[in-house]
Short mmCIF file of N, CA and C in Angstrom, two decimals:
data_model
loop_
_atom_site.label_atom_id
_atom_site.label_comp_id
_atom_site.label_asym_id
_atom_site.label_seq_id
_atom_site.Cartn_x
_atom_site.Cartn_y
_atom_site.Cartn_z
N MET R 1 -174.91 -48.88 129.07
CA MET R 1 -174.88 -48.39 127.71
C MET R 1 -175.42 -46.96 127.63
N ASP R 2 -176.20 -46.52 128.63
CA ASP R 2 -176.73 -45.16 128.63
C ASP R 2 -175.59 -44.15 128.71
N ASN R 3 -174.57 -44.47 129.52
CA ASN R 3 -173.42 -43.58 129.62
C ASN R 3 -172.68 -43.50 128.30
N LEU R 4 -172.62 -44.61 127.60
CA LEU R 4 -171.96 -44.63 126.30
C LEU R 4 -172.68 -43.74 125.30
N THR R 5 -173.99 -43.80 125.31
CA THR R 5 -174.80 -42.95 124.41
C THR R 5 -174.61 -41.48 124.76
N GLN R 6 -174.63 -41.18 126.06
CA GLN R 6 -174.44 -39.79 126.48
C GLN R 6 -173.05 -39.30 126.09
N ALA R 7 -172.05 -40.15 126.27
CA ALA R 7 -170.69 -39.76 125.90
C ALA R 7 -170.59 -39.51 124.40
N LYS R 8 -171.25 -40.36 123.62
CA LYS R 8 -171.23 -40.20 122.16
C LYS R 8 -171.88 -38.88 121.77
N GLU R 9 -173.04 -38.59 122.35
CA GLU R 9 -173.73 -37.33 122.03
C GLU R 9 -172.89 -36.13 122.45
N LEU R 10 -172.28 -36.22 123.63
CA LEU R 10 -171.44 -35.12 124.10
C LEU R 10 -170.26 -34.91 123.16
N LEU R 11 -169.65 -35.99 122.73
CA LEU R 11 -168.52 -35.89 121.83
C LEU R 11 -168.92 -35.30 120.48
N LEU R 12 -170.05 -35.72 119.96
CA LEU R 12 -170.52 -35.17 118.68
C LEU R 12 -170.86 -33.69 118.80
N LYS R 13 -171.46 -33.30 119.94
CA LYS R 13 -171.76 -31.87 120.14
C LYS R 13 -170.47 -31.07 120.22
N ALA R 14 -169.47 -31.63 120.92
CA ALA R 14 -168.19 -30.93 121.03
C ALA R 14 -167.53 -30.79 119.66
N LEU R 15 -167.59 -31.84 118.86
CA LEU R 15 -167.02 -31.77 117.51
C LEU R 15 -167.74 -30.73 116.67
N ALA R 16 -169.06 -30.68 116.78
CA ALA R 16 -169.83 -29.69 116.02
C ALA R 16 -169.47 -28.28 116.46
N ARG R 17 -169.33 -28.10 117.78
CA ARG R 17 -168.99 -26.78 118.31
C ARG R 17 -167.61 -26.35 117.83
N VAL R 18 -166.64 -27.26 117.85
CA VAL R 18 -165.28 -26.93 117.40
C VAL R 18 -165.29 -26.60 115.92
N ARG R 19 -166.04 -27.37 115.15
CA ARG R 19 -166.13 -27.13 113.70
C ARG R 19 -166.73 -25.75 113.43
N GLU R 20 -167.79 -25.42 114.18
CA GLU R 20 -168.46 -24.12 114.00
C GLU R 20 -167.51 -22.98 114.39
N GLU R 21 -166.77 -23.15 115.48
CA GLU R 21 -165.83 -22.12 115.89
C GLU R 21 -164.74 -21.94 114.84
N ALA R 22 -164.30 -23.04 114.24
CA ALA R 22 -163.28 -22.96 113.20
C ALA R 22 -163.81 -22.21 111.98
N GLU R 23 -165.06 -22.48 111.62
CA GLU R 23 -165.67 -21.77 110.48
C GLU R 23 -165.78 -20.28 110.79
N MET R 24 -166.21 -19.95 112.01
CA MET R 24 -166.34 -18.54 112.38
C MET R 24 -164.96 -17.86 112.36
N ALA R 25 -163.93 -18.55 112.86
CA ALA R 25 -162.59 -17.99 112.85
C ALA R 25 -162.11 -17.77 111.42
N GLU R 26 -162.40 -18.72 110.54
CA GLU R 26 -162.01 -18.59 109.13
C GLU R 26 -162.74 -17.41 108.49
N THR R 27 -164.02 -17.25 108.79
CA THR R 27 -164.79 -16.13 108.25
C THR R 27 -164.22 -14.81 108.75
N ARG R 28 -163.91 -14.75 110.05
CA ARG R 28 -163.32 -13.53 110.61
C ARG R 28 -161.97 -13.23 109.97
N ARG R 29 -161.17 -14.28 109.75
CA ARG R 29 -159.85 -14.09 109.15
C ARG R 29 -159.98 -13.54 107.74
N ARG R 30 -160.92 -14.10 106.96
CA ARG R 30 -161.13 -13.62 105.59
C ARG R 30 -161.58 -12.16 105.58
N ALA R 31 -162.51 -11.83 106.49
CA ALA R 31 -163.00 -10.46 106.55
C ALA R 31 -161.87 -9.50 106.92
N LYS R 32 -161.03 -9.92 107.86
CA LYS R 32 -159.92 -9.08 108.28
C LYS R 32 -158.92 -8.89 107.13
N GLU R 33 -158.65 -9.97 106.40
CA GLU R 33 -157.75 -9.87 105.25
C GLU R 33 -158.32 -8.94 104.19
N ALA R 34 -159.63 -9.03 103.97
CA ALA R 34 -160.26 -8.18 102.97
C ALA R 34 -160.17 -6.71 103.38
N GLU R 35 -160.33 -6.45 104.69
CA GLU R 35 -160.24 -5.06 105.16
C GLU R 35 -158.81 -4.55 105.08
N GLN R 36 -157.85 -5.42 105.36
CA GLN R 36 -156.46 -4.99 105.41
C GLN R 36 -155.76 -5.05 104.06
N ALA R 37 -156.42 -5.60 103.06
CA ALA R 37 -155.81 -5.70 101.73
C ALA R 37 -155.51 -4.28 101.24
N PRO R 38 -154.30 -4.08 100.77
CA PRO R 38 -153.98 -2.72 100.29
C PRO R 38 -154.86 -2.36 99.11
N LYS R 39 -155.41 -1.19 99.23
CA LYS R 39 -156.31 -0.74 98.18
C LYS R 39 -155.48 -0.26 97.00
N ARG R 40 -155.87 -0.76 95.87
CA ARG R 40 -155.13 -0.40 94.66
C ARG R 40 -155.38 1.07 94.31
N LYS R 41 -154.30 1.72 94.01
CA LYS R 41 -154.45 3.10 93.57
C LYS R 41 -154.92 3.08 92.13
N LYS R 42 -155.76 4.02 91.87
CA LYS R 42 -156.29 4.09 90.51
C LYS R 42 -155.15 4.51 89.59
N GLN R 43 -154.85 3.61 88.67
CA GLN R 43 -153.77 3.90 87.74
C GLN R 43 -154.34 4.66 86.54
N PRO R 44 -153.64 5.68 86.17
CA PRO R 44 -154.14 6.41 85.00
C PRO R 44 -154.06 5.51 83.77
N PRO R 45 -155.01 5.64 82.89
CA PRO R 45 -154.97 4.79 81.70
C PRO R 45 -153.70 5.05 80.90
N LYS R 46 -153.27 3.99 80.26
CA LYS R 46 -152.06 4.15 79.45
C LYS R 46 -152.33 5.19 78.36
N SER R 47 -151.29 5.91 78.10
CA SER R 47 -151.49 7.01 77.13
C SER R 47 -151.80 6.44 75.75
N VAL R 48 -152.78 7.03 75.19
CA VAL R 48 -153.20 6.64 73.85
C VAL R 48 -152.80 7.78 72.92
N PRO R 49 -152.16 7.43 71.84
CA PRO R 49 -151.80 8.53 70.94
C PRO R 49 -153.07 9.23 70.47
N PRO R 50 -153.05 10.54 70.54
CA PRO R 50 -154.25 11.28 70.15
C PRO R 50 -154.59 11.05 68.68
N LEU R 51 -155.88 11.18 68.44
CA LEU R 51 -156.33 11.04 67.05
C LEU R 51 -155.77 12.21 66.24
N CYS R 52 -155.19 11.86 65.20
CA CYS R 52 -154.65 12.89 64.33
C CYS R 52 -155.62 13.07 63.17
N LEU R 53 -156.43 14.07 63.32
CA LEU R 53 -157.40 14.30 62.26
C LEU R 53 -156.78 15.22 61.21
N GLY R 54 -156.77 14.73 60.05
CA GLY R 54 -156.31 15.54 58.93
C GLY R 54 -154.81 15.60 58.75
N ALA R 55 -154.02 15.04 59.64
CA ALA R 55 -152.57 15.08 59.45
C ALA R 55 -152.20 14.10 58.35
N ALA R 56 -151.14 14.40 57.64
CA ALA R 56 -150.76 13.59 56.49
C ALA R 56 -150.30 12.20 56.91
N LYS R 57 -149.65 12.06 58.11
CA LYS R 57 -149.15 10.75 58.49
C LYS R 57 -150.07 10.01 59.46
N SER R 58 -151.28 10.44 59.68
CA SER R 58 -152.19 9.76 60.61
C SER R 58 -152.66 8.45 60.02
N ASN R 59 -152.86 7.46 60.92
CA ASN R 59 -153.34 6.15 60.49
C ASN R 59 -154.68 5.93 61.18
N PRO R 60 -155.77 6.07 60.47
CA PRO R 60 -157.08 5.94 61.10
C PRO R 60 -157.30 4.54 61.68
N TYR R 61 -156.70 3.52 61.11
CA TYR R 61 -156.87 2.16 61.63
C TYR R 61 -156.29 2.05 63.04
N GLU R 62 -155.07 2.60 63.25
CA GLU R 62 -154.45 2.57 64.57
C GLU R 62 -155.25 3.38 65.57
N ALA R 63 -155.76 4.51 65.15
CA ALA R 63 -156.55 5.36 66.05
C ALA R 63 -157.81 4.63 66.50
N ILE R 64 -158.48 3.94 65.59
CA ILE R 64 -159.70 3.20 65.94
C ILE R 64 -159.35 2.06 66.90
N ARG R 65 -158.26 1.33 66.62
CA ARG R 65 -157.85 0.22 67.50
C ARG R 65 -157.47 0.73 68.89
N ALA R 66 -156.80 1.87 68.96
CA ALA R 66 -156.43 2.44 70.26
C ALA R 66 -157.68 2.81 71.04
N TYR R 67 -158.65 3.41 70.35
CA TYR R 67 -159.90 3.78 71.01
C TYR R 67 -160.64 2.53 71.49
N GLU R 68 -160.65 1.45 70.69
CA GLU R 68 -161.29 0.20 71.10
C GLU R 68 -160.59 -0.40 72.32
N ARG R 69 -159.25 -0.34 72.33
CA ARG R 69 -158.50 -0.85 73.50
C ARG R 69 -158.84 -0.04 74.75
N LYS R 70 -158.95 1.26 74.58
CA LYS R 70 -159.29 2.12 75.71
C LYS R 70 -160.67 1.74 76.25
N LEU R 71 -161.64 1.56 75.36
CA LEU R 71 -162.99 1.16 75.79
C LEU R 71 -162.97 -0.20 76.48
N ALA R 72 -162.17 -1.13 75.95
CA ALA R 72 -162.08 -2.47 76.55
C ALA R 72 -161.50 -2.38 77.97
N ARG R 73 -160.46 -1.55 78.14
CA ARG R 73 -159.87 -1.38 79.48
C ARG R 73 -160.89 -0.79 80.44
N GLU R 74 -161.62 0.22 79.98
CA GLU R 74 -162.63 0.84 80.84
C GLU R 74 -163.74 -0.15 81.20
N ARG R 75 -164.17 -0.97 80.22
CA ARG R 75 -165.18 -2.00 80.51
C ARG R 75 -164.66 -3.01 81.53
N GLU R 76 -163.41 -3.43 81.36
CA GLU R 76 -162.81 -4.41 82.28
C GLU R 76 -162.72 -3.83 83.69
N GLU R 77 -162.30 -2.58 83.78
CA GLU R 77 -162.21 -1.92 85.09
C GLU R 77 -163.60 -1.80 85.72
N ALA R 78 -164.59 -1.43 84.92
CA ALA R 78 -165.97 -1.33 85.43
C ALA R 78 -166.46 -2.70 85.89
N ARG R 79 -166.14 -3.75 85.13
CA ARG R 79 -166.55 -5.10 85.52
C ARG R 79 -165.89 -5.51 86.84
N ARG R 80 -164.59 -5.22 86.98
CA ARG R 80 -163.88 -5.56 88.23
C ARG R 80 -164.47 -4.81 89.41
N LEU R 81 -164.74 -3.53 89.23
CA LEU R 81 -165.33 -2.75 90.32
C LEU R 81 -166.72 -3.27 90.67
N SER R 82 -167.50 -3.62 89.66
CA SER R 82 -168.84 -4.16 89.90
C SER R 82 -168.75 -5.48 90.67
N GLU R 83 -167.83 -6.34 90.27
CA GLU R 83 -167.65 -7.64 90.95
C GLU R 83 -167.20 -7.42 92.40
N LYS R 84 -166.29 -6.47 92.58
CA LYS R 84 -165.80 -6.18 93.92
C LYS R 84 -166.94 -5.65 94.80
N ALA R 85 -167.76 -4.78 94.26
CA ALA R 85 -168.90 -4.25 95.01
C ALA R 85 -169.90 -5.35 95.33
N ARG R 86 -170.14 -6.24 94.36
CA ARG R 86 -171.07 -7.35 94.58
C ARG R 86 -170.55 -8.27 95.69
N LEU R 87 -169.26 -8.60 95.66
CA LEU R 87 -168.68 -9.46 96.70
C LEU R 87 -168.75 -8.79 98.06
N HIS R 88 -168.47 -7.49 98.08
CA HIS R 88 -168.52 -6.77 99.35
C HIS R 88 -169.93 -6.79 99.92
N LYS R 89 -170.91 -6.52 99.05
CA LYS R 89 -172.30 -6.52 99.50
C LYS R 89 -172.72 -7.92 99.93
N ALA R 90 -172.31 -8.94 99.19
CA ALA R 90 -172.65 -10.33 99.55
C ALA R 90 -172.02 -10.69 100.89
N GLY R 91 -170.79 -10.24 101.12
CA GLY R 91 -170.12 -10.51 102.41
C GLY R 91 -170.85 -9.84 103.56
N ARG R 92 -171.27 -8.59 103.35
CA ARG R 92 -172.02 -7.89 104.40
C ARG R 92 -173.33 -8.59 104.66
N THR R 93 -174.02 -8.98 103.60
CA THR R 93 -175.31 -9.66 103.74
C THR R 93 -175.12 -10.99 104.45
N GLU R 94 -174.08 -11.74 104.07
CA GLU R 94 -173.82 -13.04 104.69
C GLU R 94 -173.52 -12.86 106.18
N LYS R 95 -172.72 -11.84 106.51
CA LYS R 95 -172.39 -11.60 107.91
C LYS R 95 -173.66 -11.26 108.69
N THR R 96 -174.52 -10.43 108.11
CA THR R 96 -175.76 -10.05 108.78
C THR R 96 -176.66 -11.26 108.97
N VAL R 97 -176.78 -12.07 107.93
CA VAL R 97 -177.63 -13.26 108.02
C VAL R 97 -177.07 -14.22 109.06
N LYS R 98 -175.75 -14.40 109.09
CA LYS R 98 -175.15 -15.32 110.06
C LYS R 98 -175.40 -14.83 111.48
N THR R 99 -175.26 -13.53 111.71
CA THR R 99 -175.46 -13.05 113.08
C THR R 99 -176.92 -13.14 113.49
N ARG R 100 -177.84 -12.97 112.54
CA ARG R 100 -179.26 -13.06 112.88
C ARG R 100 -179.71 -14.49 113.12
N HIS R 101 -179.19 -15.41 112.33
CA HIS R 101 -179.72 -16.78 112.33
C HIS R 101 -178.72 -17.80 112.88
N ASP R 102 -177.88 -17.40 113.82
CA ASP R 102 -176.92 -18.36 114.38
C ASP R 102 -177.62 -19.55 115.01
N ASP R 103 -178.74 -19.30 115.69
CA ASP R 103 -179.43 -20.39 116.37
C ASP R 103 -180.23 -21.24 115.41
N GLN R 104 -180.58 -20.71 114.25
CA GLN R 104 -181.45 -21.42 113.34
C GLN R 104 -180.71 -22.27 112.32
N ARG R 105 -179.43 -22.04 112.14
CA ARG R 105 -178.74 -22.80 111.11
C ARG R 105 -178.41 -24.20 111.62
N PRO R 106 -178.37 -25.15 110.71
CA PRO R 106 -178.10 -26.54 111.12
C PRO R 106 -176.65 -26.71 111.54
N ALA R 107 -176.41 -27.74 112.31
CA ALA R 107 -175.05 -28.02 112.76
C ALA R 107 -174.18 -28.34 111.55
N PRO R 108 -172.93 -27.92 111.59
CA PRO R 108 -172.06 -28.20 110.45
C PRO R 108 -171.82 -29.70 110.31
N GLN R 109 -171.58 -30.09 109.07
CA GLN R 109 -171.34 -31.50 108.82
C GLN R 109 -169.97 -31.88 109.37
N VAL R 110 -169.92 -33.02 110.05
CA VAL R 110 -168.68 -33.50 110.63
C VAL R 110 -168.12 -34.56 109.69
N SER R 111 -166.84 -34.52 109.47
CA SER R 111 -166.25 -35.47 108.53
C SER R 111 -166.31 -36.88 109.08
N ASP R 112 -166.29 -37.84 108.16
CA ASP R 112 -166.37 -39.25 108.55
C ASP R 112 -165.18 -39.67 109.40
N ASP R 113 -164.00 -39.09 109.13
CA ASP R 113 -162.82 -39.44 109.92
C ASP R 113 -163.01 -39.07 111.38
N LEU R 114 -163.56 -37.88 111.62
CA LEU R 114 -163.80 -37.46 113.00
C LEU R 114 -164.81 -38.36 113.68
N ILE R 115 -165.87 -38.72 112.95
CA ILE R 115 -166.89 -39.58 113.53
C ILE R 115 -166.30 -40.96 113.82
N GLN R 116 -165.53 -41.50 112.87
CA GLN R 116 -164.92 -42.82 113.09
C GLN R 116 -163.96 -42.78 114.27
N GLY R 117 -163.19 -41.71 114.38
CA GLY R 117 -162.28 -41.57 115.51
C GLY R 117 -163.03 -41.53 116.83
N ALA R 118 -164.13 -40.77 116.84
CA ALA R 118 -164.93 -40.67 118.06
C ALA R 118 -165.55 -42.01 118.41
N LEU R 119 -166.05 -42.71 117.40
CA LEU R 119 -166.67 -44.02 117.66
C LEU R 119 -165.64 -45.04 118.15
N SER R 120 -164.44 -45.02 117.57
CA SER R 120 -163.42 -45.97 118.03
C SER R 120 -163.00 -45.63 119.46
N LEU R 121 -162.92 -44.35 119.79
CA LEU R 121 -162.61 -43.95 121.16
C LEU R 121 -163.70 -44.42 122.11
N LEU R 122 -164.94 -44.23 121.71
CA LEU R 122 -166.05 -44.68 122.55
C LEU R 122 -166.03 -46.20 122.72
N GLU R 123 -165.71 -46.91 121.67
CA GLU R 123 -165.65 -48.38 121.74
C GLU R 123 -164.55 -48.82 122.70
N SER R 124 -163.39 -48.17 122.63
CA SER R 124 -162.30 -48.54 123.54
C SER R 124 -162.69 -48.23 124.99
N ARG R 125 -163.37 -47.12 125.20
CA ARG R 125 -163.83 -46.78 126.56
C ARG R 125 -164.85 -47.79 127.05
N ARG R 126 -165.71 -48.27 126.14
CA ARG R 126 -166.72 -49.26 126.53
C ARG R 126 -166.04 -50.56 126.94
N LEU R 127 -165.01 -50.97 126.17
CA LEU R 127 -164.28 -52.19 126.51
C LEU R 127 -163.58 -52.05 127.86
N GLU R 128 -162.98 -50.89 128.10
CA GLU R 128 -162.34 -50.65 129.40
C GLU R 128 -163.36 -50.73 130.52
N LEU R 129 -164.54 -50.16 130.30
CA LEU R 129 -165.59 -50.19 131.31
C LEU R 129 -166.04 -51.62 131.58
N GLU R 130 -166.17 -52.42 130.53
CA GLU R 130 -166.56 -53.82 130.73
C GLU R 130 -165.50 -54.57 131.53
N GLN R 131 -164.22 -54.32 131.23
CA GLN R 131 -163.15 -54.98 131.97
C GLN R 131 -163.17 -54.57 133.44
N ILE R 132 -163.40 -53.31 133.69
CA ILE R 132 -163.47 -52.83 135.08
C ILE R 132 -164.65 -53.47 135.79
N GLN R 133 -165.79 -53.57 135.10
CA GLN R 133 -166.96 -54.20 135.71
C GLN R 133 -166.70 -55.67 136.00
N GLN R 134 -166.00 -56.37 135.11
CA GLN R 134 -165.67 -57.78 135.35
C GLN R 134 -164.74 -57.91 136.55
N ARG R 135 -163.73 -57.03 136.63
CA ARG R 135 -162.83 -57.07 137.80
C ARG R 135 -163.59 -56.78 139.08
N GLU R 136 -164.49 -55.81 139.00
CA GLU R 136 -165.29 -55.46 140.18
C GLU R 136 -166.16 -56.64 140.60
N GLN R 137 -166.75 -57.32 139.64
CA GLN R 137 -167.59 -58.49 139.94
C GLN R 137 -166.73 -59.60 140.56
N GLY R 138 -165.54 -59.84 140.02
CA GLY R 138 -164.63 -60.84 140.59
C GLY R 138 -164.24 -60.49 142.02
N MET R 139 -163.96 -59.21 142.25
CA MET R 139 -163.59 -58.77 143.60
C MET R 139 -164.75 -58.94 144.57
N SER R 140 -165.97 -58.62 144.12
CA SER R 140 -167.12 -58.78 145.01
C SER R 140 -167.36 -60.26 145.32
N GLN R 141 -167.14 -61.16 144.35
CA GLN R 141 -167.27 -62.59 144.62
C GLN R 141 -166.21 -63.05 145.62
N GLU R 142 -164.98 -62.57 145.43
CA GLU R 142 -163.89 -62.92 146.35
C GLU R 142 -164.19 -62.40 147.75
N LEU R 143 -164.73 -61.19 147.83
CA LEU R 143 -165.10 -60.62 149.12
C LEU R 143 -166.18 -61.46 149.78
N GLY R 144 -167.16 -61.92 149.01
CA GLY R 144 -168.21 -62.79 149.55
C GLY R 144 -167.63 -64.08 150.10
N ARG R 145 -166.68 -64.69 149.37
CA ARG R 145 -166.05 -65.92 149.85
C ARG R 145 -165.26 -65.66 151.13
N MET R 146 -164.56 -64.53 151.17
CA MET R 146 -163.77 -64.20 152.37
C MET R 146 -164.68 -63.98 153.57
N GLN R 147 -165.81 -63.32 153.35
CA GLN R 147 -166.74 -63.10 154.46
C GLN R 147 -167.33 -64.41 154.94
N ALA R 148 -167.64 -65.33 154.03
CA ALA R 148 -168.15 -66.65 154.42
C ALA R 148 -167.10 -67.40 155.22
N ARG R 149 -165.84 -67.36 154.80
CA ARG R 149 -164.74 -68.03 155.52
C ARG R 149 -164.57 -67.41 156.90
N ARG R 150 -164.66 -66.09 156.98
CA ARG R 150 -164.54 -65.40 158.28
C ARG R 150 -165.64 -65.86 159.22
N THR R 151 -166.87 -65.93 158.69
CA THR R 151 -168.00 -66.39 159.52
C THR R 151 -167.73 -67.81 160.02
N GLU R 152 -167.24 -68.69 159.14
CA GLU R 152 -166.93 -70.06 159.55
C GLU R 152 -165.87 -70.07 160.65
N LEU R 153 -164.82 -69.25 160.48
CA LEU R 153 -163.75 -69.20 161.47
C LEU R 153 -164.25 -68.65 162.80
N GLU R 154 -165.10 -67.62 162.74
CA GLU R 154 -165.66 -67.07 163.98
C GLU R 154 -166.50 -68.12 164.71
N GLN R 155 -167.30 -68.90 163.95
CA GLN R 155 -168.10 -69.96 164.57
C GLN R 155 -167.19 -71.03 165.16
N ALA R 156 -166.09 -71.36 164.46
CA ALA R 156 -165.15 -72.36 164.98
C ALA R 156 -164.49 -71.86 166.25
N VAL R 157 -164.12 -70.56 166.29
CA VAL R 157 -163.50 -69.98 167.49
C VAL R 157 -164.48 -70.00 168.65
N GLU R 158 -165.75 -69.65 168.37
CA GLU R 158 -166.76 -69.68 169.43
C GLU R 158 -166.95 -71.11 169.96
N ALA R 159 -167.00 -72.07 169.04
CA ALA R 159 -167.14 -73.47 169.46
C ALA R 159 -165.93 -73.91 170.27
N ALA R 160 -164.73 -73.49 169.85
CA ALA R 160 -163.51 -73.85 170.58
C ALA R 160 -163.50 -73.21 171.95
N CYS R 161 -164.00 -71.97 172.05
CA CYS R 161 -164.07 -71.29 173.35
C CYS R 161 -165.01 -72.05 174.29
N VAL R 162 -166.16 -72.46 173.76
CA VAL R 162 -167.13 -73.21 174.57
C VAL R 162 -166.50 -74.52 175.04
N LEU R 163 -165.82 -75.21 174.11
CA LEU R 163 -165.16 -76.47 174.48
C LEU R 163 -164.04 -76.23 175.48
N ALA R 164 -163.28 -75.14 175.30
CA ALA R 164 -162.20 -74.83 176.24
C ALA R 164 -162.75 -74.55 177.62
N LYS R 165 -163.89 -73.83 177.69
CA LYS R 165 -164.50 -73.56 179.00
C LYS R 165 -164.98 -74.85 179.64
N GLU R 166 -165.57 -75.75 178.83
CA GLU R 166 -166.03 -77.03 179.37
C GLU R 166 -164.86 -77.86 179.86
N MET R 167 -163.76 -77.87 179.08
CA MET R 167 -162.58 -78.63 179.49
C MET R 167 -161.97 -78.05 180.76
N LEU R 168 -161.97 -76.72 180.85
CA LEU R 168 -161.46 -76.07 182.05
C LEU R 168 -162.31 -76.43 183.25
N ALA R 169 -163.63 -76.46 183.05
CA ALA R 169 -164.53 -76.83 184.14
C ALA R 169 -164.29 -78.29 184.54
N ILE R 170 -164.09 -79.16 183.57
CA ILE R 170 -163.84 -80.58 183.87
C ILE R 170 -162.51 -80.73 184.60
N LEU R 171 -161.47 -80.00 184.13
CA LEU R 171 -160.17 -80.08 184.78
C LEU R 171 -160.23 -79.54 186.21
N GLU R 172 -160.98 -78.49 186.41
CA GLU R 172 -161.13 -77.95 187.77
C GLU R 172 -161.88 -78.95 188.65
N ALA R 173 -162.90 -79.61 188.06
CA ALA R 173 -163.66 -80.61 188.83
C ALA R 173 -162.76 -81.80 189.17
N VAL R 174 -161.93 -82.21 188.27
CA VAL R 174 -161.03 -83.35 188.51
C VAL R 174 -159.95 -82.94 189.51
N ALA R 175 -159.49 -81.75 189.45
CA ALA R 175 -158.44 -81.28 190.33
C ALA R 175 -158.95 -81.14 191.76
N GLN R 176 -160.18 -81.07 192.03
CA GLN R 176 -160.70 -80.93 193.38
C GLN R 176 -160.83 -82.26 193.92
#
């Protein structure tokens, strides 16, 4: 059972290592995509009709709404840039922390399906090992019986040789 425990631990370590490598590959892929993403060109703001101060056909309501829309667009752009900068900084910080603390972070969680698969594989290997041990035990018992039979036959041959020599001696004595 010690081999089974070692195999289980080895399998779990291998699963953890594969999971960690997959996470690192995913992180690298995301970083590469972020670097290669085409940078948006700064689009000039949509033209806003200029404020017409004092003109007879000017509509101050439209001018105020246009100015508010312009401010809203600028705020939205500033928010997007701020979010992008925050994500970039967080990504750099995360990458730095990961490289510094690779040895200190806990092993990634392995899904139950992987664990169940590993355990079922280990169980099947254990059953195969038990069957092999039973066959080996049967073979060793058969070998023991064969060796006992061989010993009996060797003793019978030796006894027959002794008897044959005695009979030969008797026949030679009778023949004289």
